[in-house]
Coordinates of C-alpha atoms and ligand atoms in Angstrom, one line a residue:
Chain A
M3 CA 28.9 1.5 -51.9
K4 CA 26.5 1.8 -48.9
E5 CA 25.0 -1.4 -47.7
W6 CA 21.3 -1.3 -47.5
I7 CA 19.7 -3.2 -44.6
I8 CA 16.2 -2.4 -45.7
E9 CA 15.4 -1.5 -49.3
T10 CA 11.8 -1.3 -50.7
S11 CA 10.8 -0.4 -54.2
G12 CA 7.3 0.6 -55.1
L13 CA 5.9 -0.9 -51.9
S14 CA 2.1 -0.5 -51.8
K15 CA -0.8 -1.8 -49.7
R16 CA -4.4 -1.4 -50.8
Y17 CA -7.3 -1.8 -48.5
K18 CA -10.7 -2.0 -50.3
G19 CA -9.5 0.2 -53.2
R20 CA -7.8 2.8 -51.0
Y21 CA -4.0 2.9 -50.7
A22 CA -2.8 2.8 -47.1
V23 CA 0.8 2.8 -48.4
S24 CA 1.7 3.7 -52.0
N25 CA 4.9 3.4 -54.0
L26 CA 7.2 3.6 -51.0
N27 CA 10.9 3.5 -51.7
L28 CA 12.6 3.1 -48.4
K29 CA 16.3 2.8 -48.0
I30 CA 18.0 2.3 -44.7
G31 CA 21.7 1.7 -44.4
R32 CA 23.6 -0.4 -41.9
G33 CA 24.1 1.2 -38.5
E34 CA 21.6 4.0 -39.2
I35 CA 18.8 5.1 -36.9
F36 CA 16.0 5.8 -39.2
G37 CA 13.2 8.0 -37.9
F38 CA 9.9 7.0 -39.6
L39 CA 7.6 10.0 -39.2
G40 CA 4.0 10.7 -40.0
P41 CA 0.7 11.7 -38.6
N42 CA -2.1 9.3 -37.5
G43 CA -3.2 7.0 -40.3
A44 CA -0.2 7.9 -42.6
G45 CA 0.7 4.3 -43.1
K46 CA 3.6 3.7 -40.7
T47 CA 2.3 0.7 -39.0
T48 CA 1.1 -0.7 -42.3
T49 CA 4.6 -0.4 -43.7
I50 CA 6.1 -2.0 -40.7
R51 CA 3.7 -4.9 -40.9
M52 CA 4.8 -5.5 -44.5
L53 CA 8.4 -5.3 -43.5
L54 CA 7.8 -8.1 -41.0
G55 CA 5.8 -10.2 -43.4
L56 CA 2.7 -9.9 -41.3
I57 CA 0.7 -8.6 -44.2
Q58 CA 1.2 -9.2 -48.0
P59 CA 2.0 -6.1 -50.0
S60 CA -0.4 -5.3 -52.9
G61 CA 2.6 -4.4 -54.9
G62 CA 6.3 -3.7 -54.9
N63 CA 9.4 -5.4 -53.4
I64 CA 11.1 -5.7 -50.0
Q65 CA 14.7 -6.6 -49.5
I66 CA 16.1 -7.0 -46.0
F67 CA 19.8 -7.8 -45.5
G68 CA 19.9 -7.9 -49.3
Q69 CA 17.6 -10.8 -49.5
P70 CA 14.0 -10.8 -50.8
L71 CA 11.6 -11.0 -47.9
R72 CA 9.1 -13.0 -49.9
R73 CA 11.5 -15.9 -50.3
N74 CA 13.7 -15.8 -47.2
R75 CA 11.3 -14.6 -44.6
L76 CA 12.4 -16.9 -41.8
Q77 CA 16.1 -16.4 -42.3
I78 CA 15.5 -12.6 -42.2
L79 CA 13.2 -12.6 -39.2
R80 CA 15.9 -14.6 -37.3
R81 CA 18.0 -11.4 -37.4
V82 CA 15.1 -8.9 -36.7
G83 CA 13.6 -7.8 -33.4
S84 CA 10.2 -6.0 -33.6
L85 CA 7.6 -4.2 -31.6
V86 CA 4.4 -3.4 -33.6
E87 CA 1.9 -0.9 -32.4
Y88 CA 0.8 -1.4 -28.8
P89 CA 2.6 -4.2 -26.9
S90 CA 1.6 -7.8 -27.2
Y91 CA 1.8 -10.0 -24.1
Y92 CA 0.3 -13.0 -22.3
G93 CA -1.4 -11.4 -19.3
H94 CA -1.6 -14.5 -17.1
L95 CA 2.1 -15.1 -17.4
S96 CA 4.9 -13.3 -15.6
A97 CA 7.4 -11.1 -17.5
T98 CA 9.9 -13.9 -17.4
D99 CA 7.5 -16.5 -18.7
N100 CA 6.4 -14.1 -21.5
L101 CA 10.0 -13.9 -22.6
E102 CA 10.5 -17.6 -22.2
A103 CA 7.6 -18.3 -24.5
I104 CA 9.4 -16.3 -27.2
R105 CA 12.8 -17.7 -26.3
R106 CA 11.6 -21.3 -26.9
I107 CA 10.9 -20.3 -30.4
I108 CA 13.9 -18.3 -31.3
D109 CA 16.5 -20.4 -29.3
A110 CA 18.2 -17.6 -27.5
P111 CA 20.4 -18.5 -24.6
K112 CA 18.5 -18.7 -21.3
N113 CA 20.4 -16.0 -19.5
R114 CA 19.4 -13.5 -22.2
I115 CA 16.0 -13.2 -20.4
S116 CA 17.4 -11.6 -17.3
E117 CA 19.8 -9.5 -19.4
V118 CA 17.0 -7.9 -21.4
L119 CA 14.8 -7.5 -18.3
D120 CA 17.7 -5.6 -16.8
I121 CA 18.2 -3.5 -19.9
V122 CA 14.6 -2.2 -19.8
G123 CA 14.5 -2.0 -16.0
L124 CA 12.0 -4.7 -15.3
S125 CA 14.1 -7.0 -13.2
K126 CA 12.2 -6.3 -10.0
E127 CA 8.8 -7.0 -11.6
A128 CA 9.9 -10.1 -13.4
K129 CA 7.8 -12.5 -11.4
R130 CA 4.5 -10.6 -11.5
P131 CA 1.7 -11.5 -13.9
V132 CA 1.9 -9.0 -16.8
K133 CA -1.8 -8.2 -16.7
G134 CA -1.1 -6.1 -13.6
F135 CA 1.6 -4.0 -15.4
S136 CA 1.1 -0.4 -16.3
L137 CA 1.1 0.6 -19.9
G138 CA 4.7 1.8 -19.7
M139 CA 5.8 -1.4 -18.1
K140 CA 4.1 -3.4 -20.8
Q141 CA 5.8 -1.2 -23.4
R142 CA 9.2 -2.0 -21.7
L143 CA 8.4 -5.7 -21.8
G144 CA 7.7 -5.3 -25.6
I145 CA 11.1 -3.7 -26.1
A146 CA 12.7 -6.5 -24.0
S147 CA 11.0 -9.0 -26.3
A148 CA 12.4 -7.2 -29.4
L149 CA 15.9 -7.3 -27.9
L150 CA 15.7 -11.0 -26.8
G151 CA 17.1 -12.5 -30.0
S152 CA 20.1 -10.1 -30.1
P153 CA 18.8 -8.8 -33.4
E154 CA 20.8 -6.9 -36.1
L155 CA 17.8 -4.9 -37.1
L156 CA 15.3 -3.4 -34.7
V157 CA 11.9 -2.4 -35.9
L158 CA 10.1 -0.3 -33.3
D159 CA 6.6 1.1 -33.9
E160 CA 6.1 4.0 -31.5
P161 CA 8.2 2.4 -28.8
T162 CA 7.9 5.3 -26.4
N163 CA 4.1 5.2 -26.4
G164 CA 2.8 5.4 -22.8
L165 CA 6.3 5.9 -21.3
D166 CA 6.9 8.7 -18.7
P167 CA 9.5 11.4 -19.6
A168 CA 12.2 9.6 -17.7
G169 CA 11.3 6.4 -19.5
I170 CA 11.3 8.1 -22.9
L171 CA 14.8 9.5 -22.1
E172 CA 16.0 6.0 -21.0
I173 CA 14.7 4.3 -24.1
R174 CA 16.2 7.1 -26.3
E175 CA 19.6 6.6 -24.7
L176 CA 19.2 2.8 -25.2
I177 CA 18.4 3.2 -28.8
K178 CA 21.1 5.7 -29.4
A179 CA 23.7 3.3 -28.1
M180 CA 22.5 0.4 -30.3
P181 CA 24.5 1.2 -33.5
R182 CA 27.4 2.4 -31.5
E183 CA 27.8 -0.6 -29.3
H184 CA 26.3 -3.5 -31.3
G185 CA 26.2 -2.3 -34.9
I186 CA 22.4 -2.6 -34.8
T187 CA 20.3 -0.8 -37.4
V188 CA 17.1 0.8 -36.0
L189 CA 13.9 1.7 -37.7
I190 CA 11.7 3.7 -35.3
S191 CA 8.3 5.3 -36.0
S192 CA 6.8 8.2 -34.3
H193 CA 4.3 11.1 -34.7
L194 CA 6.8 13.6 -33.3
L195 CA 9.9 14.8 -34.9
S196 CA 11.1 16.1 -31.6
E197 CA 11.1 12.6 -30.3
V198 CA 13.4 11.1 -32.9
E199 CA 15.3 14.3 -33.7
Q200 CA 18.0 13.6 -31.1
M201 CA 18.7 10.1 -32.1
A202 CA 17.9 9.6 -35.8
N203 CA 20.5 10.3 -38.4
T204 CA 18.0 9.7 -41.2
V205 CA 14.4 10.6 -41.4
G206 CA 11.5 9.5 -43.7
I207 CA 8.3 11.4 -43.5
I208 CA 5.2 9.7 -44.8
R209 CA 1.9 11.4 -45.5
Q210 CA -1.3 9.6 -46.6
G211 CA 0.7 6.6 -47.6
E212 CA 3.3 8.5 -49.6
M213 CA 6.9 9.3 -48.7
V214 CA 7.2 13.1 -48.9
F215 CA 10.7 13.5 -47.5
Q216 CA 13.6 11.1 -47.0
D217 CA 17.0 12.4 -46.2
S218 CA 19.6 12.9 -43.5
M219 CA 18.6 14.7 -40.3
A220 CA 21.3 17.2 -41.1
S221 CA 19.7 18.1 -44.4
L222 CA 16.3 18.5 -42.7
R223 CA 17.9 20.9 -40.3
E224 CA 19.4 22.8 -43.1
Q225 CA 15.9 23.2 -44.7
A226 CA 14.7 24.6 -41.4
H227 CA 17.1 27.6 -41.5
G228 CA 15.5 30.9 -40.6
S229 CA 14.8 34.1 -42.4
M230 CA 15.1 37.9 -41.6
A231 CA 12.1 40.2 -41.1
L232 CA 12.6 43.9 -41.6
R233 CA 10.2 46.6 -40.6
V234 CA 10.6 49.5 -43.0
S235 CA 8.7 52.7 -43.8
D236 CA 7.4 51.7 -47.1
S237 CA 7.6 47.9 -47.7
M238 CA 6.4 48.0 -51.3
K239 CA 9.0 50.4 -52.5
A240 CA 11.6 48.8 -50.3
M241 CA 11.0 45.5 -52.0
R242 CA 11.7 47.0 -55.4
V243 CA 14.9 48.6 -54.2
L244 CA 16.1 45.3 -52.9
A245 CA 15.1 43.5 -56.1
Q246 CA 17.2 46.0 -58.1
S247 CA 20.3 45.1 -56.1
G248 CA 19.6 41.3 -56.5
I249 CA 18.2 40.6 -53.1
P250 CA 14.8 38.7 -53.4
S251 CA 12.3 39.4 -50.7
Q252 CA 8.6 39.1 -49.8
H253 CA 6.4 41.7 -48.1
E254 CA 3.7 41.0 -45.6
G255 CA 2.0 44.3 -44.6
A256 CA 4.8 46.5 -43.2
L257 CA 7.2 43.6 -43.0
L258 CA 9.8 42.5 -45.5
T259 CA 11.3 39.1 -45.3
I260 CA 14.5 37.9 -46.9
G261 CA 15.5 34.3 -47.1
Q262 CA 19.1 34.4 -45.9
T263 CA 20.5 35.1 -42.5
D264 CA 24.2 35.5 -42.9
D265 CA 25.6 38.7 -41.6
E266 CA 27.1 40.0 -44.8
Y267 CA 23.9 39.5 -46.8
V268 CA 21.7 41.2 -44.2
A269 CA 24.2 44.1 -43.8
R270 CA 24.1 44.7 -47.6
A271 CA 20.3 44.7 -47.6
V272 CA 20.1 47.3 -44.8
R273 CA 22.8 49.4 -46.5
E274 CA 20.8 49.4 -49.8
L275 CA 17.6 50.4 -48.0
V276 CA 19.2 53.2 -46.0
A277 CA 21.1 54.5 -49.0
S278 CA 17.8 54.9 -50.9
G279 CA 16.2 56.8 -48.1
H280 CA 14.2 54.1 -46.4
A281 CA 13.8 54.1 -42.6
V282 CA 14.6 50.7 -41.1
Y283 CA 12.9 50.3 -37.8
R284 CA 13.6 46.7 -36.9
V285 CA 15.6 43.8 -38.1
E286 CA 14.6 40.5 -36.6
E287 CA 15.7 37.0 -37.1
R288 CA 12.9 34.4 -37.5
R289 CA 13.8 30.9 -36.8
K290 CA 11.5 28.2 -38.2
S291 CA 11.7 25.3 -35.8
L292 CA 12.2 21.8 -37.1
E293 CA 8.8 21.0 -35.7
E294 CA 7.2 23.8 -37.8
L295 CA 9.0 22.5 -40.9
F296 CA 7.8 19.0 -40.1
L297 CA 4.2 20.2 -39.6
R298 CA 4.4 22.1 -42.9
I299 CA 5.7 19.0 -44.8
V300 CA 3.0 16.9 -43.2
G301 CA 0.3 19.5 -43.5
E302 CA 0.7 20.1 -47.2
G303 CA -2.1 18.7 -49.2
R304 CA -4.4 18.6 -46.2
G305 CA -7.9 19.9 -46.1
L306 CA -8.9 19.3 -49.7
Chain B
M12 CA 10.3 -26.0 -35.6
M13 CA 7.0 -27.7 -34.7
L14 CA 8.4 -28.8 -31.4
K15 CA 9.6 -25.3 -30.6
A16 CA 6.2 -24.0 -31.2
M17 CA 4.6 -26.7 -29.0
H18 CA 7.1 -26.2 -26.3
S19 CA 6.2 -22.5 -26.3
D20 CA 2.4 -23.2 -26.5
W21 CA 2.7 -25.5 -23.5
L22 CA 4.1 -22.7 -21.4
K23 CA 1.3 -20.3 -22.5
L24 CA -1.3 -22.7 -21.1
K25 CA 0.2 -22.4 -17.6
G26 CA -2.5 -21.5 -15.1
K27 CA -5.3 -21.9 -17.6
G28 CA -6.9 -24.8 -15.7
L29 CA -6.4 -27.1 -18.6
W30 CA -6.1 -30.3 -16.7
F31 CA -9.4 -29.6 -15.0
L32 CA -10.9 -29.1 -18.5
V33 CA -9.4 -32.3 -19.7
C34 CA -10.9 -34.3 -16.9
L35 CA -14.2 -32.6 -16.8
G36 CA -15.7 -34.4 -19.8
P37 CA -14.8 -38.0 -19.0
V38 CA -15.5 -37.5 -15.2
G39 CA -18.9 -36.1 -16.1
L40 CA -19.7 -39.0 -18.4
I41 CA -18.7 -41.5 -15.7
A42 CA -20.6 -39.7 -13.0
M43 CA -23.7 -39.7 -15.2
Q44 CA -23.6 -43.4 -15.7
A45 CA -22.7 -44.1 -12.0
L46 CA -26.0 -42.3 -11.2
N47 CA -27.9 -44.2 -13.9
F48 CA -26.6 -47.6 -12.9
G49 CA -26.8 -46.8 -9.2
L50 CA -30.5 -45.8 -9.3
R51 CA -31.6 -48.6 -11.6
Y52 CA -29.0 -51.2 -10.6
D53 CA -31.2 -54.3 -10.4
Y54 CA -33.2 -53.5 -13.5
L55 CA -30.2 -52.7 -15.6
K56 CA -28.3 -55.7 -14.3
K57 CA -31.1 -57.9 -15.4
S58 CA -31.5 -56.4 -18.8
Y59 CA -27.8 -56.5 -19.6
A60 CA -27.2 -59.9 -17.9
A61 CA -25.7 -61.4 -21.0
D62 CA -23.0 -58.7 -21.3
L63 CA -22.8 -56.4 -18.3
W64 CA -19.6 -54.6 -19.5
G65 CA -21.1 -54.1 -23.0
G66 CA -24.2 -52.6 -21.5
L67 CA -22.3 -50.1 -19.5
L68 CA -20.0 -49.1 -22.4
N69 CA -23.0 -48.6 -24.8
N70 CA -24.6 -46.4 -22.2
I71 CA -21.5 -44.2 -22.0
A72 CA -21.0 -44.2 -25.7
V73 CA -24.2 -42.4 -26.4
F74 CA -22.9 -39.3 -24.7
V75 CA -19.3 -39.5 -25.9
P76 CA -19.8 -37.4 -29.1
I77 CA -21.5 -34.5 -27.4
A78 CA -18.9 -34.4 -24.6
L79 CA -16.1 -34.7 -27.2
L80 CA -17.4 -31.8 -29.4
M81 CA -18.0 -29.6 -26.4
G82 CA -14.4 -30.3 -25.3
I83 CA -13.1 -29.6 -28.8
T84 CA -15.0 -26.3 -28.9
I85 CA -13.8 -25.1 -25.5
L86 CA -10.2 -26.2 -26.1
C87 CA -9.9 -24.6 -29.5
S88 CA -11.4 -21.3 -28.3
L89 CA -9.0 -21.4 -25.3
L90 CA -6.0 -22.0 -27.4
A91 CA -7.0 -19.2 -29.8
N92 CA -7.9 -16.8 -27.1
I93 CA -4.5 -16.8 -25.6
E94 CA -3.3 -15.2 -28.8
H95 CA -6.4 -13.1 -29.7
H96 CA -6.7 -11.6 -26.2
T97 CA -3.9 -9.1 -26.4
S98 CA -3.3 -9.4 -30.1
S99 CA -0.2 -11.5 -29.7
W100 CA -0.5 -12.7 -33.3
K101 CA 1.6 -9.8 -34.6
Q102 CA 4.3 -10.6 -32.1
L103 CA 4.2 -14.4 -32.5
L104 CA 4.1 -14.4 -36.3
A105 CA 6.9 -11.9 -36.6
L106 CA 9.2 -14.5 -35.0
P107 CA 11.3 -16.8 -37.2
I108 CA 8.7 -19.6 -37.3
S109 CA 6.6 -20.7 -40.1
R110 CA 2.9 -20.1 -39.8
T111 CA 2.1 -23.7 -40.6
A112 CA 4.2 -24.7 -37.6
V113 CA 2.2 -22.3 -35.4
F114 CA -1.1 -23.7 -36.7
F115 CA -0.1 -27.3 -36.5
S116 CA 1.3 -26.8 -33.0
K117 CA -2.1 -25.6 -31.7
F118 CA -3.7 -28.6 -33.4
A119 CA -1.3 -31.0 -31.9
V120 CA -1.7 -29.5 -28.4
A121 CA -5.5 -29.8 -28.7
A122 CA -5.2 -33.4 -29.9
I123 CA -2.9 -34.4 -27.1
M124 CA -5.3 -32.9 -24.6
L125 CA -8.2 -34.8 -26.1
G126 CA -6.2 -38.0 -26.2
V127 CA -5.6 -37.6 -22.4
S128 CA -9.3 -37.2 -22.0
C129 CA -9.9 -40.4 -23.8
I130 CA -7.4 -42.2 -21.5
V131 CA -9.2 -40.8 -18.5
L132 CA -12.5 -41.9 -19.9
A133 CA -11.1 -45.5 -20.3
L134 CA -9.8 -45.6 -16.8
G135 CA -13.0 -44.1 -15.4
S136 CA -15.1 -46.8 -17.2
I137 CA -12.9 -49.5 -15.8
A138 CA -13.3 -48.1 -12.3
L139 CA -17.0 -47.8 -12.7
G140 CA -17.5 -51.3 -14.1
L141 CA -15.4 -52.8 -11.3
G142 CA -17.2 -50.7 -8.7
L143 CA -20.6 -52.0 -10.0
G144 CA -19.2 -55.5 -9.6
F145 CA -19.2 -56.4 -13.3
G146 CA -16.2 -58.7 -12.8
W147 CA -12.6 -58.8 -14.1
A148 CA -13.4 -60.0 -17.6
L149 CA -12.5 -56.5 -19.0
P150 CA -13.3 -55.9 -22.6
L151 CA -10.1 -53.9 -23.0
A152 CA -10.4 -53.3 -26.7
D153 CA -13.9 -51.9 -26.5
I154 CA -12.9 -49.8 -23.5
A155 CA -10.1 -48.2 -25.5
K156 CA -12.3 -47.7 -28.5
L157 CA -14.9 -46.0 -26.4
G158 CA -13.1 -42.7 -26.4
F159 CA -10.5 -43.0 -29.2
Y160 CA -12.7 -44.1 -32.1
P161 CA -15.1 -41.2 -31.8
F162 CA -12.1 -38.9 -31.3
I163 CA -10.4 -40.0 -34.5
A164 CA -13.7 -39.7 -36.3
A165 CA -14.1 -36.2 -35.0
L166 CA -10.7 -35.0 -36.3
P167 CA -12.3 -33.1 -39.3
L168 CA -14.5 -31.2 -36.8
L169 CA -11.5 -30.5 -34.6
A170 CA -9.6 -29.1 -37.6
L171 CA -12.6 -27.0 -38.7
L172 CA -13.3 -25.5 -35.3
L173 CA -9.6 -24.8 -34.6
W174 CA -9.3 -23.1 -38.0
M175 CA -12.4 -20.9 -37.2
C176 CA -11.2 -20.1 -33.7
L177 CA -7.7 -19.1 -34.8
T178 CA -8.8 -16.9 -37.7
L179 CA -12.0 -15.3 -36.4
R180 CA -11.5 -12.6 -33.8
N181 CA -15.1 -13.0 -32.6
Q182 CA -15.2 -16.3 -30.9
A183 CA -19.0 -16.3 -30.6
V184 CA -19.3 -17.8 -34.1
P185 CA -17.2 -20.9 -33.7
I186 CA -18.4 -21.5 -30.1
T187 CA -22.1 -21.3 -31.2
L188 CA -21.3 -23.6 -34.1
G189 CA -19.5 -26.0 -31.8
V190 CA -22.3 -26.2 -29.4
V191 CA -24.9 -26.8 -32.1
L192 CA -22.7 -29.5 -33.7
A193 CA -22.2 -31.1 -30.3
V194 CA -25.9 -31.5 -29.7
L195 CA -26.6 -32.7 -33.2
S196 CA -23.8 -35.2 -33.0
M197 CA -25.9 -37.4 -30.7
F198 CA -28.1 -38.4 -33.7
A199 CA -27.1 -40.6 -36.5
I200 CA -28.6 -38.3 -39.1
A201 CA -26.8 -39.6 -42.2
E202 CA -23.7 -41.7 -42.7
W203 CA -22.1 -39.3 -45.2
L204 CA -22.3 -36.4 -42.7
P205 CA -19.0 -36.0 -40.8
L206 CA -21.0 -34.8 -37.9
T207 CA -22.3 -38.3 -37.3
W208 CA -19.0 -40.1 -37.6
P209 CA -18.0 -39.8 -33.9
L210 CA -21.2 -41.6 -32.9
L211 CA -21.0 -44.2 -35.7
A212 CA -17.3 -44.9 -35.2
Y213 CA -18.2 -46.7 -32.0
K214 CA -21.7 -47.9 -32.7
A215 CA -21.7 -49.0 -36.3
Q216 CA -20.7 -52.4 -37.6
K217 CA -18.0 -51.1 -40.1
Q218 CA -16.2 -48.9 -37.7
E219 CA -13.0 -48.8 -39.8
I220 CA -14.7 -46.8 -42.5
F221 CA -15.6 -44.0 -40.1
L222 CA -12.1 -44.0 -38.7
A223 CA -10.5 -43.8 -42.1
A224 CA -12.9 -41.1 -43.2
G225 CA -12.2 -39.2 -40.0
A226 CA -8.4 -39.4 -40.3
L227 CA -8.5 -38.5 -44.0
G228 CA -11.1 -35.7 -43.6
G229 CA -9.1 -34.3 -40.6
L230 CA -6.0 -34.2 -42.7
V231 CA -7.7 -32.4 -45.6
V232 CA -9.3 -29.8 -43.4
L233 CA -6.1 -29.3 -41.4
L234 CA -4.1 -28.7 -44.6
A235 CA -6.8 -26.3 -45.9
G236 CA -6.7 -24.4 -42.6
M237 CA -2.9 -24.2 -42.6
V238 CA -2.7 -22.9 -46.2
H239 CA -5.3 -20.2 -45.4
F240 CA -3.7 -19.3 -42.1
A241 CA -0.3 -19.0 -43.8
R242 CA -1.5 -16.5 -46.4
R243 CA -3.8 -14.2 -44.4
D244 CA -3.0 -10.7 -43.2
V245 CA -2.4 -10.4 -39.5
D246 CA -3.9 -7.4 -37.8
Ligands
ATP18 N1 -6.9 -3.9 -41.8 C1 -7.2 -2.7 -42.4 N2 -8.3 -2.6 -43.2 C2 -8.6 -1.4 -43.7 N3 -7.9 -0.3 -43.6 C3 -6.7 -0.3 -42.9 C4 -6.4 -1.5 -42.2 N4 -5.2 -1.3 -41.6 C5 -4.9 0.0 -41.8 N5 -5.8 0.6 -42.6 C6 -5.8 2.0 -43.0 O1 -4.5 2.3 -43.5 C7 -4.1 3.6 -43.1 C8 -2.8 3.6 -42.5 O2 -2.9 3.0 -41.2 P1 -1.6 2.8 -40.3 O3 -2.1 2.0 -39.1 O4 -0.5 2.2 -41.1 O5 -1.3 4.3 -39.8 P2 -0.1 4.8 -38.8 O6 0.8 5.7 -39.6 O7 0.5 3.7 -38.2 O8 -1.0 5.7 -37.8 P3 -0.8 5.9 -36.3 O9 0.1 7.0 -36.1 O10 -2.2 6.3 -35.8 O11 -0.4 4.6 -35.7 C9 -5.3 4.2 -42.3 O12 -6.1 5.0 -43.1 C10 -6.1 2.9 -41.9 O13 -7.4 3.3 -41.8
MG19 MG1 0.6 3.1 -36.1

């Protein structure tokens, strides 16, 4: 049986009668990189705050490392590193002192500070007061803070916010290496599928507080498979011909689309059409990108 | 766990000019009386001839409550602002540390600072009295009481203002309240009012009652603040 690192059941949070998160059943297994996706205001940060015990759920349960969060919060947090929303820091202190302020609480070894600064590429700036840092540098410091306690579970809320393309790539490589090298489980939230696509092996998509998709990345890719568009002389009649030979299709104006793209299937459709006297002008493959699929999942139920 | 939190809080205060703040109150009080006694030396020396040291201490004591409460207000707001400023609460409270330890650590740091202020005040009083030539018959007990008794009697107010500063993002509310309380604390309005305890703890006959009330009241407010802080949602 799979070991769940994070498991929530019926998790909900209500603000003034409105649900920011409702009935969330999150399941994240050991060593997974879980991409937590959703548009602005979907409830990602609210969920993450609940997972860290920062806010009380209005309903439901949270189990982390198989222990109830409500009862074993401190034991659990000892094994978790987190970055919530925009980075927190003490502006008047240097990067080293910022990490030291955390280290004094979590009891990490002292040399871990230079290690994590090195990991996020801040070693050269370590002595400067953080208030003079750029947004991307503060973000890196936030990631360094999350790594400081050598956690088994990393919870990162939009960690690449404010980073330049090179920085995004760097952080992505860093996160990708986590499960491989240290057996760390990662929960990472984002607005963009493309951002987590290359590292996540599981995705959860949340919309208006509700989970609308939760499955492996591979299965999401499968759903994004393409379709064939055929331009024919008389699309209405052609559709009927195809239907008779067991090939379902839709027509949009002069175009006819069929849902499968494998060669044999397409060849059979064309054969049937030509045999019954239709002219086939064009056969095109249409790929639905993952991003389009994502936008469709997220967009459903919009604009009431 | 408490000590870890304090150890960390200590570091966060680096470069915040805290020692300057700690000395500001007592040095101000002493300077004020140096001026008072310096200008009216002969007159005051005649009127306090029976008890020169007592006269000096009583003059200082009038202004101890206002300085104390101003100091409390500034300290609490400073301690809270370090976390409010860049929303560090969400990072701090997601660490493996109990919220009661976080809250109590801030309280302890503020109390230590104020304690140091009281010591500075005592040393300053001695220096001033000697400087004015009041002789070496130091009323040491009274000199120690001068700062520490009002401080202990002000613990409920310290706990209250700290609680407000730590939980309210907008510091204008606790700061305004603190300043108003500081001004009002100079007047012995009514004995049952905690606000008057810092003044009465030095001035009144039965000092112990105000000390006990202060310590007990401080504990109650501190516990209430901790329980609330431990349960609230962190933005
Ligand atoms: N303290 C609060 N009081 C009232 N409503 C809140 C509070 N915090 C969040 N919300 C609401 O909950 C919903 C979800 O917010 P949340 O911050 O979790 O979204 P998100 O998915 O993180 O969005 P983003 O991508 O913009 O960061 C929003 O509609 C927000 O207005
Ligand atoms: Mg968010």
